[in-house]
Short mmCIF file of C-alpha atoms in Angstrom, two decimals:
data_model
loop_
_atom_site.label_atom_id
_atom_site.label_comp_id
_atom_site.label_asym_id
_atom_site.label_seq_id
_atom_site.Cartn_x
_atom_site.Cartn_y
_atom_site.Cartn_z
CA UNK O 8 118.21 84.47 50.43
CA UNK O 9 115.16 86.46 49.20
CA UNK O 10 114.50 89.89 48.59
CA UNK O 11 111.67 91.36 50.26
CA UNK O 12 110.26 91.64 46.65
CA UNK O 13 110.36 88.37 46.45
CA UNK O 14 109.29 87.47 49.76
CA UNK O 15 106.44 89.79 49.64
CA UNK O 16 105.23 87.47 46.11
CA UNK O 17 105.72 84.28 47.93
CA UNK O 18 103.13 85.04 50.57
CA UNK O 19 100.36 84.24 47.71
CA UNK O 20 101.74 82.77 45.04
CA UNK O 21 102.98 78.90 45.20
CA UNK O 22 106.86 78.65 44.69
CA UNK O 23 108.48 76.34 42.44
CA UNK O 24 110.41 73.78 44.05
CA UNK O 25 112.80 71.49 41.32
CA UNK O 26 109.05 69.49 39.97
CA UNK O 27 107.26 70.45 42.35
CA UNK O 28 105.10 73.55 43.65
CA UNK O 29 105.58 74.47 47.31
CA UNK O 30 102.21 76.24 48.71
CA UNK O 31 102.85 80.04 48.93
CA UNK O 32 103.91 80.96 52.45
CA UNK O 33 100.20 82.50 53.21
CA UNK O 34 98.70 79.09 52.56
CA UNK O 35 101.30 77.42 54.92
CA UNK O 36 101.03 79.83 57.80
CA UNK O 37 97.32 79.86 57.82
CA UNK O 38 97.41 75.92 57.54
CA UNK O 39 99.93 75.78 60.62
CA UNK O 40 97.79 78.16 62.47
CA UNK O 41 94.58 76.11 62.21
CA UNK O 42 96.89 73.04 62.67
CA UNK O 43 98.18 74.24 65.77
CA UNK O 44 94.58 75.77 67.02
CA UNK O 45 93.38 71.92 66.79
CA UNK O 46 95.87 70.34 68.54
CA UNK O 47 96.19 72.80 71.66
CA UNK O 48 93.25 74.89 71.33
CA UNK O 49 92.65 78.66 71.71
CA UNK O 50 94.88 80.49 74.30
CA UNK O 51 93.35 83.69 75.83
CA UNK O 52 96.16 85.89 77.67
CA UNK O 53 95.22 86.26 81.13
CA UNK O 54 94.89 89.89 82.22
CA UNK O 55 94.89 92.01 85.61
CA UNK O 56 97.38 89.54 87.73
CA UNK O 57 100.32 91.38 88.36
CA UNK O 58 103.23 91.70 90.27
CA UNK O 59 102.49 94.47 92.97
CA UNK O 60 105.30 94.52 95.67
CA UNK O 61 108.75 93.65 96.34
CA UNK O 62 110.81 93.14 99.41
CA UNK O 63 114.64 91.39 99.28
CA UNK O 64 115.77 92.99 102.72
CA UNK O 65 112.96 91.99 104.94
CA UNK O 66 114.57 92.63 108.43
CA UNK O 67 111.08 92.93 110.73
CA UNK O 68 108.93 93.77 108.40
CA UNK O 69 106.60 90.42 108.59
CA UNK O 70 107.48 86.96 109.30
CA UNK O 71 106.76 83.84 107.17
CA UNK O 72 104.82 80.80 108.81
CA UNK O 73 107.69 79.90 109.99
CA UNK O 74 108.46 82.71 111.79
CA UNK O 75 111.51 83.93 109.46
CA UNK O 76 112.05 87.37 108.08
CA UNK O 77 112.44 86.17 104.33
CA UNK O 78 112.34 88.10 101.22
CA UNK O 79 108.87 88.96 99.36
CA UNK O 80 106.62 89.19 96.31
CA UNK O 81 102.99 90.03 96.09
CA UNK O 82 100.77 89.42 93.58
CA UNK O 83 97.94 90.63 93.03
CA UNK O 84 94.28 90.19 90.91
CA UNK O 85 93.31 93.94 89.74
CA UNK O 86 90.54 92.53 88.14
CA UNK O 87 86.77 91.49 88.23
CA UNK O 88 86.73 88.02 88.21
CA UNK O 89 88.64 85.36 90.27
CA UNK O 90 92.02 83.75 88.50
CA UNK O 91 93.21 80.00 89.14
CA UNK O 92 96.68 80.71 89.68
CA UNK O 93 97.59 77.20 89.52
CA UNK O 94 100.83 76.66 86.92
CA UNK O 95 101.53 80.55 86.16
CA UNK O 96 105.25 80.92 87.64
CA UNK O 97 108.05 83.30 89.30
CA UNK O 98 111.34 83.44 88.54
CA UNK O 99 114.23 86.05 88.97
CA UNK O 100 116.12 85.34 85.70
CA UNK O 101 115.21 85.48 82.05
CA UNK O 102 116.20 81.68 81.68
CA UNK O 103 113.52 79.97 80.05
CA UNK O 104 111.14 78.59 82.89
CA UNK O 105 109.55 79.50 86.04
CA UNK O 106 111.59 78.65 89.12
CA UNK O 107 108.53 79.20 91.49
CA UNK O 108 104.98 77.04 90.57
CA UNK O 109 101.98 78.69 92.28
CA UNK O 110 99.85 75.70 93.72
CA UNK O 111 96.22 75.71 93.03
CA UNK O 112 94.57 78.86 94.81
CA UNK O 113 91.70 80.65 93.36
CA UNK O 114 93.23 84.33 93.88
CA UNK O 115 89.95 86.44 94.20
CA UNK O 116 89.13 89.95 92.98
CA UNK O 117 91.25 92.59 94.39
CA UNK O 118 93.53 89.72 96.43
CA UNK O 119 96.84 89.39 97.16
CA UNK O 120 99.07 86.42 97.57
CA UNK O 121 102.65 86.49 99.42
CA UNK O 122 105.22 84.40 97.88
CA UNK O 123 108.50 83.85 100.40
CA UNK O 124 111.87 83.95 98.53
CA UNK O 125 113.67 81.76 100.81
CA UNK O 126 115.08 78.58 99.06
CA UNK O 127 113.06 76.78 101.95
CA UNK O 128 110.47 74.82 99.67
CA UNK O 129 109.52 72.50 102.86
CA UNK O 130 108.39 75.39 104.79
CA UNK O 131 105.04 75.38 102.68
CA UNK O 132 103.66 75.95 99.36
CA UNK O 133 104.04 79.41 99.35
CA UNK O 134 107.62 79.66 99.51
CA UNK O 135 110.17 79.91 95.61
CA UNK O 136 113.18 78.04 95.33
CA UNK O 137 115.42 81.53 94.69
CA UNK O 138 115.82 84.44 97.06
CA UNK O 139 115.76 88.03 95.92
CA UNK O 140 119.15 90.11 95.45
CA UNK O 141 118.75 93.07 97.51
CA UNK O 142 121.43 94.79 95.07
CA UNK O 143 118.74 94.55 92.91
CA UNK O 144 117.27 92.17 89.86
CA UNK O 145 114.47 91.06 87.82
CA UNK O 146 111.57 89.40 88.81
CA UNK O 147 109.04 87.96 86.31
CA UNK O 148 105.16 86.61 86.62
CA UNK O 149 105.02 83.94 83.72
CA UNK O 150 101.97 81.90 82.28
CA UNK O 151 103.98 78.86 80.61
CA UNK O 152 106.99 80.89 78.90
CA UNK O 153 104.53 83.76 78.39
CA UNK O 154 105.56 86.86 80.45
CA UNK O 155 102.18 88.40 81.98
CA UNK O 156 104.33 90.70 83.78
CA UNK O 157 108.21 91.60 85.20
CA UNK O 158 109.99 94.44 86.51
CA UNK O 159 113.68 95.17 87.52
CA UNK O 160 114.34 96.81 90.82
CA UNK O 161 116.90 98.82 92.45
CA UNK O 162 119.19 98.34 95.23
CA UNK O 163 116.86 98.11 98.52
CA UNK O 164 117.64 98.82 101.75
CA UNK O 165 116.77 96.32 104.88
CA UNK O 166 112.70 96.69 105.21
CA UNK O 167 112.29 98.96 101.88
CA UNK O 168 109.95 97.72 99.46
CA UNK O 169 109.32 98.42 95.99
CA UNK O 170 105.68 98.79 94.11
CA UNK O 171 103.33 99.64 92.27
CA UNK O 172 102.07 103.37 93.01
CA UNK O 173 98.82 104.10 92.92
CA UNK O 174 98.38 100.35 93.69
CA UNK O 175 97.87 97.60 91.05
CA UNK O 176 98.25 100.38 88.49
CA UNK O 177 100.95 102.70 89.11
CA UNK O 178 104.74 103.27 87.86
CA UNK O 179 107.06 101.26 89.91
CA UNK O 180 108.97 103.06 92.98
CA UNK O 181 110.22 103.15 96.40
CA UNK O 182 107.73 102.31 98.87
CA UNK O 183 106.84 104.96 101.95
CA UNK O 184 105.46 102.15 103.75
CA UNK O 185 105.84 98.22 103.28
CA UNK O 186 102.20 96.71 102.89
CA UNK O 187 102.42 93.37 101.86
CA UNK O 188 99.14 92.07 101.60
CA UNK O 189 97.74 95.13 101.92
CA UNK O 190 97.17 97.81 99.26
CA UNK O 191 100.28 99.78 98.28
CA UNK O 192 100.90 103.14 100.22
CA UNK O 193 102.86 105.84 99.56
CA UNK O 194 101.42 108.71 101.40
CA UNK O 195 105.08 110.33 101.80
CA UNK O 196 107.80 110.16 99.90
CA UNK O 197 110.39 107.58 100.95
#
């Protein structure tokens, strides 16, 4: 093991290696960076799609295409230009991949999408592989295995959502009013 002394001097100088001289650690990790820039290029973190409302007791609040009261999440672009949401993910546990793959949709500024949570994958594109917990879980928005966004909610009751308040922007709560697809409201408190 090294000391931070010594790990601190290995960033610039080379380190001696039995006959030979290992490049100091500086060298390597800029080398691997440009490296790894060539072969997959630049990455630029997309901002302003985020998750905006939950539901995982939908009872009557709105049907599905099929005409089932599933559980919910909208997402929404808070931003000024239009996102390809083609590849970014959902899933509802920190296990390594996205469970839900959005198909290619060009989500518009200030547009929401409805994902069901239903398990019923044949009932259209729109519709994740998992189901929410209505005890409560996470849910997380991924890019690859990059987390763009995620939040945890509480316990819900049948037709209570949870969201973003003001909408897009705000500090997740309890819902006066279920609006999915529609922007958040929370003229009284629930």
């Amino acid at each position: 093991f090294y000391s931070n002394a010594q790990f601190e001097n290995a960033m610039d100088t080379h380190i001696p290696s039995g006959p030979y001289l290992l490049p100091a650690l500086g060298t390597f990790i800029r080398n691997r960076d440009d490296y790894l820039r060539s072969e997959i290029g630049e990455w630029t973190p997309v901002e302003n799609l985020v998750l905006n409302e939950i539901m995982a007791a939908n009872a009557s609040t709105i049907p599905d295409n099929m005409g089932d009261y599933e559980d919910w999440i909208e997402v929404l672009n808070t931003g000024d230009a239009t996102i390809e949401l083609g590849g970014f993910g959902i899933t509802d546990h920190h296990d390594g991949g996205a469970h839900f793959i959005f198909p290619s949709y060009s989500l518009l500024p200030d547009e929401r999408v409805i994902i069901w949570c239903d398990e019923e994958m044949g009932e259209g594109d729109w519709h994740a592989p998992f189901k929410l917990d209505r005890d409560g879980e996470d849910v997380i928005l991924l890019d690859g295995a990059t987390v763009i966004d995620q939040v945890t909610f509480p316990a819900l009751v049948d037709d209570q959502s949870w969201g973003r308040w003001p909408d897009g922007t705000g500090a997740w709560q309890r819902l006066s009013l279920a609006t999915p697809g529609a922007e958040n409201d929370n003229s009284t408190i629930p």
